[in-house]
CSV table of C-alpha atoms in Angstrom, one decimal:
chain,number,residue,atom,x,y,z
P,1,UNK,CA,-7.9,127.0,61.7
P,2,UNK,CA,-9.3,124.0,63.6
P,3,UNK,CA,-8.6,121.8,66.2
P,4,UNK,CA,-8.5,121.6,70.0
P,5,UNK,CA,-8.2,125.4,71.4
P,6,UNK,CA,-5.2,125.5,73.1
P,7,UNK,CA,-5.2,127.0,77.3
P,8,UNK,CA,-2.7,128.0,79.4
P,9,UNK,CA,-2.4,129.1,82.6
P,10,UNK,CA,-2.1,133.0,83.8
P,11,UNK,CA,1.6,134.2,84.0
P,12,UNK,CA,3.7,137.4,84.3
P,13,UNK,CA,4.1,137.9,80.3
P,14,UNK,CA,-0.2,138.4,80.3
P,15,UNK,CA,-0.5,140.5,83.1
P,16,UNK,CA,2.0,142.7,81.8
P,17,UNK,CA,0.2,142.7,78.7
P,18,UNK,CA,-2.8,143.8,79.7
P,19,UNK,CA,-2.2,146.2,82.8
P,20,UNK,CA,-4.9,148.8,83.0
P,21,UNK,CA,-4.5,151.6,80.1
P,22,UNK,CA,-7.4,153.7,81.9
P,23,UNK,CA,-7.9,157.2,80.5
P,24,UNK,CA,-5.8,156.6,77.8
P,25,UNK,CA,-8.1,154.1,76.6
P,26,UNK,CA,-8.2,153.9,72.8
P,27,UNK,CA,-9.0,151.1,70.1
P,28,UNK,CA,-5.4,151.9,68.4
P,29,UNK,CA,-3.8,151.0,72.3
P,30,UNK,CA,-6.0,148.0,72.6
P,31,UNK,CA,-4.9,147.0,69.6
P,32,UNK,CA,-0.8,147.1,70.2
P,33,UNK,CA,-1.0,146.0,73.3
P,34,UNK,CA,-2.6,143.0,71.7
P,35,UNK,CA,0.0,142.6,69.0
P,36,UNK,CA,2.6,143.4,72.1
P,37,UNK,CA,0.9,140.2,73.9
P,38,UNK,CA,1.2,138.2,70.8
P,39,UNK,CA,4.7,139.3,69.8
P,40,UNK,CA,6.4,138.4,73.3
P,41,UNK,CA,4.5,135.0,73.2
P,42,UNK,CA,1.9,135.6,75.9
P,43,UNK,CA,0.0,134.2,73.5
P,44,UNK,CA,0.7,131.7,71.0
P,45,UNK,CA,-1.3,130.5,67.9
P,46,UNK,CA,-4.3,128.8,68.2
P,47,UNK,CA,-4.8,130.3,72.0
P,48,UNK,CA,-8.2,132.0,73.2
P,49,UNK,CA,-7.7,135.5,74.1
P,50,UNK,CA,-9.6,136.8,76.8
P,51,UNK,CA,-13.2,137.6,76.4
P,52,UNK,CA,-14.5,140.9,75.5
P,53,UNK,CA,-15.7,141.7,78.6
P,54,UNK,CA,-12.7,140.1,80.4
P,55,UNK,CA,-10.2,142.4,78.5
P,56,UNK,CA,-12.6,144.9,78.9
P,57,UNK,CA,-11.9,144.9,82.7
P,58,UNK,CA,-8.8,144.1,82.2
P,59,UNK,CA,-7.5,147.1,80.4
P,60,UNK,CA,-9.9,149.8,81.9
P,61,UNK,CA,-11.6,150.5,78.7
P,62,UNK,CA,-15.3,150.6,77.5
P,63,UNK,CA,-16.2,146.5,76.0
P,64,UNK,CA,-16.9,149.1,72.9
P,65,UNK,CA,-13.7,149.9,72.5
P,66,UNK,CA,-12.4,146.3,72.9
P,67,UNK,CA,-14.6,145.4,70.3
P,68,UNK,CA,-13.5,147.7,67.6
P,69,UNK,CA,-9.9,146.8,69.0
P,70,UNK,CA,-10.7,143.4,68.1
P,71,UNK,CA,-12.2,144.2,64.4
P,72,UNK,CA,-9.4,145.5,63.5
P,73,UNK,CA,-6.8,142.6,64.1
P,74,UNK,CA,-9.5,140.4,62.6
P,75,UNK,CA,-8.7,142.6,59.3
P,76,UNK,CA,-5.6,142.6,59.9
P,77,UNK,CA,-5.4,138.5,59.8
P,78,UNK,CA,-3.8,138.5,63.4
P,79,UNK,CA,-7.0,136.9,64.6
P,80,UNK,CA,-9.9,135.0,64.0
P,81,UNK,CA,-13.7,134.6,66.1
P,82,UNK,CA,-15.7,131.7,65.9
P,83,UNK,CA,-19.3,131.4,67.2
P,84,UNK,CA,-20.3,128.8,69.8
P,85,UNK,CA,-19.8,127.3,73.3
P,86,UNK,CA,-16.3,127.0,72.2
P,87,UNK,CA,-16.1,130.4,70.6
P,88,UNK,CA,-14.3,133.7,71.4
P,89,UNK,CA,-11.3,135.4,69.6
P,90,UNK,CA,-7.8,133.2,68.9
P,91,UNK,CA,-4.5,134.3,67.6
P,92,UNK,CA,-4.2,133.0,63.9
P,93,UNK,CA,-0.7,131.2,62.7
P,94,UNK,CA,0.4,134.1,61.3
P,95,UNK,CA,3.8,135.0,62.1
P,96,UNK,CA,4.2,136.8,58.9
P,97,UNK,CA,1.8,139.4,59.3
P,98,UNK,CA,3.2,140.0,63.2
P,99,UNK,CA,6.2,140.2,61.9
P,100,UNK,CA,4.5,142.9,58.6
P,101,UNK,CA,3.2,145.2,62.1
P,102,UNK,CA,6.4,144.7,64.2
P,103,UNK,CA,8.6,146.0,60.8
P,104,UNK,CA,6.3,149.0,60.0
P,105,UNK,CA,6.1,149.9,63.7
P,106,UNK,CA,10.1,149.7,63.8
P,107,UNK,CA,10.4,152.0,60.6
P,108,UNK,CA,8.0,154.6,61.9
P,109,UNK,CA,9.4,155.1,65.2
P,110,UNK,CA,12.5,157.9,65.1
P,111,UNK,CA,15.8,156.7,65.1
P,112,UNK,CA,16.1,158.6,68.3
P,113,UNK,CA,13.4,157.1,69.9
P,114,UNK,CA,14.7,153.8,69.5
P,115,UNK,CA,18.1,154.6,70.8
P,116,UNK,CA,16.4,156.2,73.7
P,117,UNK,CA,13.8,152.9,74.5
P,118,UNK,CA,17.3,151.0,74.6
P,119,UNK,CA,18.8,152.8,77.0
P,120,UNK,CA,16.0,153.1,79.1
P,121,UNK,CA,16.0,149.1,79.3
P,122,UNK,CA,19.2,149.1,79.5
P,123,UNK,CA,18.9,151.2,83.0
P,124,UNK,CA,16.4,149.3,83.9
P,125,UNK,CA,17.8,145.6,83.3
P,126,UNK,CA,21.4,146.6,84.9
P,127,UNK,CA,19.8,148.0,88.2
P,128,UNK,CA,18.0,144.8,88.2
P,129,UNK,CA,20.8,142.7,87.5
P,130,UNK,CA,22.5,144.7,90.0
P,131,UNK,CA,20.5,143.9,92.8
P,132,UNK,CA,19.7,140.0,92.0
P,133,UNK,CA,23.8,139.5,92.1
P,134,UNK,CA,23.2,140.7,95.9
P,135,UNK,CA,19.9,139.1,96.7
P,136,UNK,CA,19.6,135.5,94.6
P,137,UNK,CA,19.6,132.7,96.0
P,138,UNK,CA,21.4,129.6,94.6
P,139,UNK,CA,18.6,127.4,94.1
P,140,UNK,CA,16.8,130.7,91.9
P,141,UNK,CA,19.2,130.4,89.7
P,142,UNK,CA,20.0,127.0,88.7
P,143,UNK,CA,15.9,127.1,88.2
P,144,UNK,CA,16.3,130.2,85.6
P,145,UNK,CA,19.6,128.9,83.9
P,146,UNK,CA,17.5,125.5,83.1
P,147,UNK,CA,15.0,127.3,81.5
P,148,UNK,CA,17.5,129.5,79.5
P,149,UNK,CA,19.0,126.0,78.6
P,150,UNK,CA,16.4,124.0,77.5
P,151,UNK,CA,15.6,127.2,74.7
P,152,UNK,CA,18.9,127.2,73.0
P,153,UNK,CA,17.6,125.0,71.0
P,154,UNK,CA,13.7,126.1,70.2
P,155,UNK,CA,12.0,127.2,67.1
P,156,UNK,CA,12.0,131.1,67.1
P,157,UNK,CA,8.5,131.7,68.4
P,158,UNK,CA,9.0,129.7,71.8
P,159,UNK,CA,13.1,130.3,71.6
P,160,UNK,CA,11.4,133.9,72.2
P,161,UNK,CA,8.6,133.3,74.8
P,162,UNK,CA,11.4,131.7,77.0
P,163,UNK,CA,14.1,134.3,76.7
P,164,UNK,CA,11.4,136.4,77.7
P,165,UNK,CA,10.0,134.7,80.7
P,166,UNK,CA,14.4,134.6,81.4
P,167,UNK,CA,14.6,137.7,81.5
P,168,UNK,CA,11.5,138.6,83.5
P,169,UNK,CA,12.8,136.3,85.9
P,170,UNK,CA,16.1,137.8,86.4
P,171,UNK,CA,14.1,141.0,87.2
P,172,UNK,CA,12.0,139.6,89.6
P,173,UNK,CA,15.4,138.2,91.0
P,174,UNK,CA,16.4,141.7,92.4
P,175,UNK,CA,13.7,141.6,95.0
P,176,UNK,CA,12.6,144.8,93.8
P,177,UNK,CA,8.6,145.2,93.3
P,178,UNK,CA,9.2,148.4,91.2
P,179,UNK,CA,12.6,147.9,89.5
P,180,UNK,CA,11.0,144.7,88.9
P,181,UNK,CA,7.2,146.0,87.7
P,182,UNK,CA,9.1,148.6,85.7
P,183,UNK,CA,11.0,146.1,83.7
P,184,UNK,CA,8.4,143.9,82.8
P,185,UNK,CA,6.8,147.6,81.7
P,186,UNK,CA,9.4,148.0,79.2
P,187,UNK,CA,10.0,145.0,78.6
P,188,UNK,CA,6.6,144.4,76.8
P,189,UNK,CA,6.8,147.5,74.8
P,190,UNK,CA,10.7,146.8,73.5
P,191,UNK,CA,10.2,142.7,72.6
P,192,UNK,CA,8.0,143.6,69.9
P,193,UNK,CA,10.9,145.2,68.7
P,194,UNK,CA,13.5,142.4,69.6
P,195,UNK,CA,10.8,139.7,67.9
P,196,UNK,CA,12.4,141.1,64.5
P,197,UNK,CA,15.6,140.6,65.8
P,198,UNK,CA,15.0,136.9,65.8
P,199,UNK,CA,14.9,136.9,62.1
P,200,UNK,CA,19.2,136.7,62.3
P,201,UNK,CA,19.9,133.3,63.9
P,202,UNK,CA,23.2,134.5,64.9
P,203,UNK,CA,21.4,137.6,66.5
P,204,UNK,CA,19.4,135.1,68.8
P,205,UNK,CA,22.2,132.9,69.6
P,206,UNK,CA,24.0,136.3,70.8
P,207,UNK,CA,21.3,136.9,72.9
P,208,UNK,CA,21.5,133.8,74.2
P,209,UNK,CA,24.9,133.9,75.3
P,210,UNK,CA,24.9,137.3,77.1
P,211,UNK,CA,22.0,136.0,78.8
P,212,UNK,CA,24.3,132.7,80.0
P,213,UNK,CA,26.9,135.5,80.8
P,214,UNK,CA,24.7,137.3,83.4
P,215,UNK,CA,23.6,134.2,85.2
P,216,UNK,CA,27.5,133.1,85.5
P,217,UNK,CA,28.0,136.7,87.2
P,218,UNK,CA,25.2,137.0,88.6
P,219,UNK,CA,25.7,133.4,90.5
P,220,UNK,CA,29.6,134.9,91.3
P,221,UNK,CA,27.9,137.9,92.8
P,222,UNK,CA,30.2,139.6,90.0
P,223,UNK,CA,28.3,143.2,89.9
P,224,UNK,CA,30.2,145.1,87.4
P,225,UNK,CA,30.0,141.6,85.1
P,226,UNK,CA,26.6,141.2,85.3
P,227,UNK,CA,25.9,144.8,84.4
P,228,UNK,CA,28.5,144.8,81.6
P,229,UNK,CA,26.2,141.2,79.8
P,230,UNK,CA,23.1,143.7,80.2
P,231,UNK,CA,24.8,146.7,78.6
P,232,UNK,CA,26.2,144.8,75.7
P,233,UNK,CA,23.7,142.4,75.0
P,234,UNK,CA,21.4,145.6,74.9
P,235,UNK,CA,23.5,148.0,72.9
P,236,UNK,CA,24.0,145.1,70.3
P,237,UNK,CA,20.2,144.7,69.9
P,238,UNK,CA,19.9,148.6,69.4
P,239,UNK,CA,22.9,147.9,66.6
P,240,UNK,CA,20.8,145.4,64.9
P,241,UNK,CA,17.5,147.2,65.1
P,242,UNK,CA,19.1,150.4,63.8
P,243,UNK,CA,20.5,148.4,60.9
P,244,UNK,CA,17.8,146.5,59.9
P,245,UNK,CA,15.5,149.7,60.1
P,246,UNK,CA,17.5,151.4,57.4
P,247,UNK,CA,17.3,148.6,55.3
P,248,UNK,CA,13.4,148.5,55.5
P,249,UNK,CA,13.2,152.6,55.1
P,250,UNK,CA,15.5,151.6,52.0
P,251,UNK,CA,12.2,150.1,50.2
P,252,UNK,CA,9.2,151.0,52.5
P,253,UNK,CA,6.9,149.9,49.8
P,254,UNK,CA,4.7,146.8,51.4
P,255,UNK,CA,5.4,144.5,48.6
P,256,UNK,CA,9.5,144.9,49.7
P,257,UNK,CA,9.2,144.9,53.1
P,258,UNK,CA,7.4,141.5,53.1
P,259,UNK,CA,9.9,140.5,50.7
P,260,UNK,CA,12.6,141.5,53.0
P,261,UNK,CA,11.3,139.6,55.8
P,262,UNK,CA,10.3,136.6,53.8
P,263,UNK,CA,14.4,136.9,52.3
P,264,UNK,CA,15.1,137.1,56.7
P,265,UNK,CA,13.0,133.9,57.2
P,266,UNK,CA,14.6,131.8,54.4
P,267,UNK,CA,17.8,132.6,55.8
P,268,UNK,CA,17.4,131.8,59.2
């Protein structure tokens, strides 16, 4: 990879990403919440990742462990380090191996606990949307129904890294620090997770429009409405996910799950 590095400027997708993990500090959480970071399009290809040192502080953990964390998304092809003034660590364009993590992470999570990680977001984005139906302002939301707008439209990776900032923005729209600080907790730790469900055109565009439905209610101060876009826009991601992880678990050989998702991309 060459070129120009490409910066952008801090924002509430990367400090999500790397809130302090502390105690809990290992190179196998250092690394997913890397591949989160990367999945929800905190970072895109070709960007600089924090230094060593930077993520170090960061995340709470020894520079040690970030650089072991670091090794092993390098042999995972996720990233790349050059040498130099210009150096440091920078997400490689490779969608298909996110995408390789994201599906094996998906099949080895319980069918259980997936149910249950929706309907803890589902909690979570409701009381939200709840509260921003009583709190928003006009003016807040003709900004955040541009921005959901202008993505119809998008290539996959940034159609994702703007539903995502839309969605953190409808949280912070409740006013709430903690409802708020809480969704953008789960948030980062479901998208991963929804990144796959991206894969099904019609899937995003149904996203899309329960998104559109919220703001409409949410603008019409229409509670129950607003809560209802949340609760099915959720439950039909769940569907999906469930689905598509029983297709995966049908072959979990490598060679077929990169076939299925290469089959997913040419049919987009």
């Amino acid at each position: 990879m060459s070129g120009t590095p490409v910066y952008s400027p801090p924002s509430r997708l990367r400090i999500a990403a790397f809130a302090p993990i502390g105690e809990e500090g290992r190179t196998e959480l250092v690394e997913s919440r890397i591949v989160q970071a990367i999945s929800v399009g905190a970072f895109t290809e070709g960007e600089r990742l924090p230094s060593e040192t930077e993520l170090s502080a960061l995340l709470g953990v020894a520079v040690v462990t970030v650089r072991e964390a670091l090794g092993g998304l390098r042999h995972r092809g996720l990233i790349e380090t050059r040498r130099g003034r210009n150096g440091g660590s920078f997400v490689r364009p490779s969608h298909g191996s996110v995408e390789a993590v994201n599906a094996r992470a998906l099949m080895e999570m319980p069918r259980v606990a997936l149910a249950d990680l929706g309907v803890h977001y589902e909690a979570i984005a409701a009381a939200c949307a709840e509260f921003a139906c009583q709190r928003a302002t006009p003016e807040e939301l003709e900004v955040v129904a541009e921005i959901l707008d202008d993505a119809r439209d998008l290539e996959r990776a940034p159609w994702r890294r703007r539903i995502t900032e839309v969605q953190l923005e409808l949280a912070a729209l409740s006013q709430s620090v903690r409802l708020t600080n809480e969704h953008v907790r789960v948030q980062t730790e479901f998208t991963p997770l929804l990144a796959l469900q991206d894969l099904d055109r019609a899937a995003r565009l149904a996203t899309h429009d329960a998104l559109a439905t919220q703001i409409t209610a949410t603008r019409a101060r229409d509670i129950e409405r607003a809560r209802s876009a949340v609760r099915d826009g959720v439950r039909t991601s769940v569907r999906w996910l469930v689905a598509f992880r029983a297709e995966l678990l049908a072959a979990p050989q490598s060679e077929a799950v990169h076939a299925t998702l290469e089959a997913r991309n040419r049919s987009r």
